[in-house]
């Protein structure tokens, strides 16, 4: 087992892997006669391939305990994947660089309340890992034709926390 | 003033105008070795026109009191628009049919906790109307070139509630 301590999720540190979705640092402007503030265009939705279209789903995830076992990561060759929590509870965000088709250099982040993430297309990442309690997420990702999933199981699992 | 009483939001009644986004009645299946349930493909994202792309934003809305004054509706010729609440508080959903370019037959719905909506492209609808307290919403809509807004102010405002 290789143990990692997560760092707090930060837009700059996460930038190579995607976008942090939150109101902080976002471009915002008033709409609806000032009754609303719009934090604009927070995730780069990128869907490609035959029949590709963006879809909106809700995913309910059972919680993990820390330290969480991370036996594998996955990636989606045809689409970005955004997760926006419908609760204020944190979740773990695990990403890897790609070394010629193999995930390398695992990084682990812990979200602050209200933060979501959008993984760029084909970025290695851990599966959804809610903490503390069962949690709902809005997911914006891909539908289309073809196999949009590649999994990599580590020879030696990581633990995070 | 024309007063309307809202009815509870219902997928069948709302169907001509778009989709109700919630877990109830959705197609769902387990993912991630059973740790998650995915309520799949809840909104028909429809963006069109030059440079069109779907975007994800967060909108923070100040609350309205009931009865709420509804002086106008708007529509977006280039894109659908989804609102998913990040709280369990209700909001008002106002839609109209189109009568040769003029909104007609106003209908008002009140959401149950957890319900969001996706307005079809070019459907007349009221602006975001949160109730009870300041509320955040995930918004999935359009970016691109051109004017994606048409507004109609009623000769005689409606009140809803």
Coordinates of C-alpha atoms in Angstrom, one line a residue:
Chain A
X1 CA 0.0 0.0 0.0
X2 CA 1.2 3.5 -0.9
X3 CA -0.3 6.1 1.3
X4 CA -1.0 9.6 0.0
X5 CA -2.2 12.6 2.0
X6 CA -4.7 14.7 0.0
X7 CA -4.1 18.4 -0.5
X8 CA -7.0 20.9 -0.5
X9 CA -8.4 21.2 -4.0
X10 CA -7.0 24.3 -5.8
X11 CA -7.8 25.6 -9.3
X12 CA -4.2 26.1 -10.2
X13 CA -2.9 22.8 -9.0
X14 CA -5.8 21.0 -10.6
X15 CA -5.5 22.9 -13.9
X16 CA -3.6 20.3 -15.8
X17 CA -6.4 17.8 -15.2
X18 CA -9.5 20.0 -15.6
X19 CA -11.4 22.7 -13.9
X20 CA -12.5 23.3 -10.3
X21 CA -16.2 24.3 -10.4
X22 CA -17.0 26.8 -7.8
X23 CA -18.0 30.4 -7.4
X24 CA -14.7 31.6 -6.0
X25 CA -12.4 33.1 -8.7
X26 CA -15.2 32.7 -11.3
X27 CA -16.2 35.5 -13.6
X28 CA -19.6 36.7 -12.4
X29 CA -22.2 39.3 -13.4
X30 CA -25.7 40.2 -12.3
X31 CA -28.7 39.0 -14.3
X32 CA -32.5 39.3 -13.9
X33 CA -32.5 42.9 -12.8
X34 CA -29.9 42.2 -10.1
X35 CA -31.8 39.5 -8.4
X36 CA -29.3 36.8 -9.5
X37 CA -25.5 36.6 -9.9
X38 CA -24.3 34.3 -12.6
X39 CA -20.9 32.6 -12.1
X40 CA -20.3 31.9 -15.7
X41 CA -18.9 29.1 -17.8
X42 CA -17.1 27.0 -15.1
X43 CA -16.4 23.8 -17.0
X44 CA -15.1 23.0 -20.5
X45 CA -17.5 20.4 -21.7
X46 CA -15.8 18.3 -24.4
X47 CA -17.7 15.5 -26.0
X48 CA -16.5 13.9 -29.2
X49 CA -16.9 10.8 -31.4
X50 CA -19.8 9.3 -33.3
X51 CA -23.2 10.4 -32.0
X52 CA -21.6 12.4 -29.1
X53 CA -23.8 14.6 -27.0
X54 CA -23.5 16.1 -23.6
X55 CA -25.8 14.6 -20.9
X56 CA -26.9 15.6 -17.4
X57 CA -27.4 12.9 -14.8
X58 CA -27.6 12.7 -11.0
X59 CA -25.3 10.2 -9.3
X60 CA -25.9 9.1 -5.7
X61 CA -22.7 7.8 -4.0
X62 CA -22.2 5.8 -0.9
X63 CA -19.5 7.3 1.4
X64 CA -15.9 6.1 1.8
X65 CA -14.0 6.2 5.0
X66 CA -10.5 7.7 5.2
X67 CA -8.0 6.4 4.5
X68 CA -9.8 5.4 1.3
X69 CA -8.4 2.5 -0.7
X70 CA -7.8 3.5 -4.4
X71 CA -7.2 0.3 -6.3
X72 CA -7.7 1.8 -9.8
X73 CA -8.2 4.8 -11.9
X74 CA -10.2 5.2 -15.1
X75 CA -10.4 7.6 -18.1
X76 CA -12.9 8.5 -20.8
X77 CA -11.5 8.9 -24.3
X78 CA -14.7 10.5 -25.7
X79 CA -15.6 13.0 -23.1
X80 CA -15.0 15.3 -20.2
X81 CA -16.8 14.5 -16.9
X82 CA -18.1 17.1 -14.4
X83 CA -19.2 16.3 -10.8
X84 CA -21.0 19.0 -8.9
X85 CA -22.0 18.1 -5.3
X86 CA -25.6 18.7 -4.3
X87 CA -24.4 18.7 -0.7
X88 CA -21.7 20.7 1.1
X89 CA -19.9 17.5 2.1
X90 CA -16.4 16.9 0.8
X91 CA -15.2 14.3 -1.7
X92 CA -11.9 13.0 -2.7
X93 CA -10.5 13.8 -6.2
X94 CA -7.7 11.5 -7.4
X95 CA -6.0 12.2 -10.8
X96 CA -2.9 10.9 -12.5
X97 CA -0.7 12.0 -15.3
X98 CA -0.4 9.7 -18.4
X99 CA 2.9 8.0 -19.1
X100 CA 2.5 6.4 -22.5
X101 CA -0.9 4.9 -21.7
X102 CA -0.2 4.1 -18.1
X103 CA -1.3 6.3 -15.1
X104 CA 1.6 7.9 -13.2
X105 CA 2.2 10.5 -10.5
X106 CA -1.0 10.1 -8.6
X107 CA -2.3 13.2 -6.9
X108 CA -5.1 13.4 -4.4
X109 CA -7.3 16.4 -3.5
X110 CA -9.9 17.1 -0.9
X111 CA -12.8 19.4 -1.9
X112 CA -14.0 22.3 0.2
X113 CA -17.8 22.8 0.6
X114 CA -19.3 23.8 -2.7
X115 CA -16.5 22.7 -4.9
X116 CA -17.0 20.4 -7.9
X117 CA -14.6 19.3 -10.6
X118 CA -14.6 18.8 -14.3
X119 CA -12.1 16.1 -15.6
X120 CA -10.7 16.8 -19.0
X121 CA -11.4 14.2 -21.6
X122 CA -9.0 11.2 -21.3
X123 CA -7.5 12.3 -17.9
X124 CA -6.9 9.4 -15.5
X125 CA -9.0 9.8 -12.4
X126 CA -10.4 7.9 -9.4
X127 CA -14.0 6.9 -9.2
X128 CA -16.4 9.1 -7.3
X129 CA -15.4 9.1 -3.6
X130 CA -17.9 10.9 -1.4
X131 CA -17.0 11.3 2.3
X132 CA -19.1 11.5 5.5
X133 CA -22.5 10.4 4.1
X134 CA -24.4 9.3 1.0
X135 CA -24.2 12.2 -1.4
X136 CA -25.8 13.3 -4.7
X137 CA -23.9 14.9 -7.5
X138 CA -24.9 16.5 -10.8
X139 CA -22.8 14.9 -13.5
X140 CA -22.3 16.4 -16.9
X141 CA -20.6 14.0 -19.3
X142 CA -20.9 12.1 -22.6
X143 CA -23.3 9.9 -24.4
X144 CA -22.6 8.4 -27.8
X145 CA -21.4 5.4 -29.6
X146 CA -18.3 3.4 -28.6
X147 CA -16.5 2.4 -25.4
X148 CA -15.8 5.5 -23.4
X149 CA -14.0 3.8 -20.5
X150 CA -10.5 2.6 -19.9
X151 CA -9.6 1.2 -16.5
X152 CA -6.2 0.7 -14.9
X153 CA -5.7 -1.4 -11.8
X154 CA -2.6 -0.6 -9.8
X155 CA -0.1 -3.4 -9.0
X156 CA 0.0 -1.9 -5.6
X157 CA -3.2 0.0 -4.4
X158 CA -2.9 3.4 -3.0
X159 CA -4.6 4.6 0.1
X160 CA -5.5 8.3 0.5
X161 CA -6.2 10.0 3.8
Chain B
X1 CA -53.2 41.6 -12.1
X2 CA -54.0 38.1 -13.0
X3 CA -53.5 35.7 -10.2
X4 CA -52.4 32.1 -10.8
X5 CA -52.1 29.3 -8.3
X6 CA -49.1 27.1 -9.0
X7 CA -49.5 23.3 -9.3
X8 CA -46.8 20.9 -8.1
X9 CA -44.3 20.3 -10.8
X10 CA -45.0 17.0 -12.6
X11 CA -43.0 15.5 -15.5
X12 CA -46.0 14.7 -17.6
X13 CA -47.6 18.2 -17.2
X14 CA -44.2 19.8 -17.9
X15 CA -43.3 17.6 -20.8
X16 CA -44.4 20.1 -23.6
X17 CA -42.0 22.6 -22.1
X18 CA -39.0 20.4 -21.2
X19 CA -37.8 17.9 -18.7
X20 CA -38.2 17.7 -14.9
X21 CA -34.7 16.8 -13.6
X22 CA -35.0 14.5 -10.6
X23 CA -34.3 11.0 -9.5
X24 CA -37.9 9.9 -9.4
X25 CA -39.0 8.0 -12.5
X26 CA -35.5 8.3 -14.0
X27 CA -33.7 5.3 -15.5
X28 CA -31.1 4.3 -13.0
X29 CA -28.4 1.7 -12.8
X30 CA -25.5 0.9 -10.4
X31 CA -21.9 2.0 -11.2
X32 CA -18.6 1.8 -9.5
X33 CA -19.0 -1.7 -8.1
X34 CA -22.4 -0.8 -6.6
X35 CA -21.1 2.1 -4.6
X36 CA -23.1 4.6 -6.8
X37 CA -26.4 4.8 -8.5
X38 CA -26.6 6.7 -11.7
X39 CA -29.9 8.4 -12.7
X40 CA -29.1 8.7 -16.3
X41 CA -29.6 11.4 -19.0
X42 CA -32.2 13.6 -17.4
X43 CA -32.1 16.7 -19.6
X44 CA -32.1 17.1 -23.4
X45 CA -29.2 19.6 -23.9
X46 CA -29.9 21.4 -27.2
X47 CA -27.5 24.1 -28.3
X48 CA -27.4 25.4 -31.8
X49 CA -26.2 28.3 -34.0
X50 CA -22.7 29.7 -34.8
X51 CA -20.1 28.7 -32.3
X52 CA -22.6 27.0 -30.0
X53 CA -21.4 25.0 -27.1
X54 CA -22.9 23.9 -23.8
X55 CA -21.7 25.6 -20.7
X56 CA -22.0 24.9 -17.0
X57 CA -22.5 27.9 -14.6
X58 CA -23.7 28.5 -11.1
X59 CA -26.4 31.1 -10.5
X60 CA -27.2 32.5 -7.1
X61 CA -30.7 33.9 -6.8
X62 CA -32.3 36.1 -4.2
X63 CA -35.7 34.8 -3.0
X64 CA -39.1 36.0 -4.0
X65 CA -42.1 36.1 -1.8
X66 CA -45.4 34.6 -2.7
X67 CA -47.5 35.8 -4.4
X68 CA -44.7 36.6 -6.8
X69 CA -45.1 39.2 -9.5
X70 CA -44.4 37.9 -13.0
X71 CA -44.2 40.9 -15.3
X72 CA -42.5 39.1 -18.2
X73 CA -41.3 35.9 -19.7
X74 CA -38.3 35.2 -21.9
X75 CA -37.0 32.6 -24.4
X76 CA -33.7 31.5 -25.8
X77 CA -33.7 30.7 -29.6
X78 CA -30.3 29.0 -29.5
X79 CA -30.4 26.8 -26.5
X80 CA -32.1 24.8 -23.9
X81 CA -31.6 25.9 -20.3
X82 CA -31.4 23.6 -17.3
X83 CA -31.7 24.7 -13.6
X84 CA -30.8 22.2 -10.9
X85 CA -31.0 23.5 -7.3
X86 CA -28.1 23.1 -5.0
X87 CA -30.5 23.3 -2.1
X88 CA -33.7 21.5 -1.2
X89 CA -35.7 24.8 -1.3
X90 CA -38.5 25.1 -3.8
X91 CA -38.6 27.5 -6.7
X92 CA -41.4 28.7 -9.1
X93 CA -41.4 27.5 -12.7
X94 CA -43.4 29.6 -15.1
X95 CA -43.9 28.6 -18.7
X96 CA -46.1 29.7 -21.6
X97 CA -47.1 28.3 -24.9
X98 CA -46.2 30.2 -28.0
X99 CA -49.0 31.8 -30.1
X100 CA -47.4 33.1 -33.3
X101 CA -44.5 34.8 -31.4
X102 CA -46.5 35.8 -28.3
X103 CA -46.5 33.9 -25.0
X104 CA -49.9 32.5 -24.2
X105 CA -51.6 30.2 -21.7
X106 CA -49.3 30.8 -18.7
X107 CA -48.7 27.9 -16.4
X108 CA -47.0 27.9 -13.0
X109 CA -45.4 25.1 -11.2
X110 CA -43.9 24.7 -7.7
X111 CA -40.9 22.4 -7.4
X112 CA -40.6 19.7 -4.8
X113 CA -37.3 19.3 -3.0
X114 CA -34.6 18.1 -5.3
X115 CA -36.5 18.8 -8.6
X116 CA -34.8 20.8 -11.3
X117 CA -36.0 21.7 -14.8
X118 CA -34.7 21.9 -18.3
X119 CA -36.5 24.3 -20.6
X120 CA -36.5 23.3 -24.2
X121 CA -34.9 25.7 -26.7
X122 CA -37.2 28.6 -27.5
X123 CA -39.8 27.9 -24.8
X124 CA -41.2 30.9 -23.1
X125 CA -40.4 30.8 -19.4
X126 CA -40.2 33.0 -16.3
X127 CA -36.9 34.1 -14.9
X128 CA -35.4 32.2 -12.0
X129 CA -37.6 32.5 -9.0
X130 CA -36.2 31.0 -5.8
X131 CA -38.3 30.9 -2.7
X132 CA -37.6 31.0 1.0
X133 CA -33.9 32.0 0.9
X134 CA -31.0 32.9 -1.3
X135 CA -30.3 29.7 -3.4
X136 CA -27.7 28.4 -5.7
X137 CA -28.5 26.5 -8.9
X138 CA -26.3 24.6 -11.4
X139 CA -27.2 26.0 -14.9
X140 CA -26.5 24.1 -18.1
X141 CA -27.2 26.3 -21.1
X142 CA -25.7 27.9 -24.2
X143 CA -22.7 30.0 -25.3
X144 CA -22.1 31.1 -28.8
X145 CA -22.5 33.9 -31.2
X146 CA -25.7 35.9 -31.6
X147 CA -28.5 37.2 -29.4
X148 CA -30.0 34.3 -27.4
X149 CA -32.7 36.2 -25.6
X150 CA -36.2 37.4 -26.4
X151 CA -38.3 39.0 -23.8
X152 CA -42.0 39.6 -23.6
X153 CA -43.5 42.0 -21.0
X154 CA -47.2 41.4 -20.3
X155 CA -49.7 44.2 -20.7
X156 CA -51.1 43.0 -17.4
X157 CA -48.6 41.3 -15.0
X158 CA -49.4 38.0 -13.5
X159 CA -49.0 37.1 -9.8
X160 CA -48.3 33.5 -8.8
X161 CA -49.0 32.1 -5.4

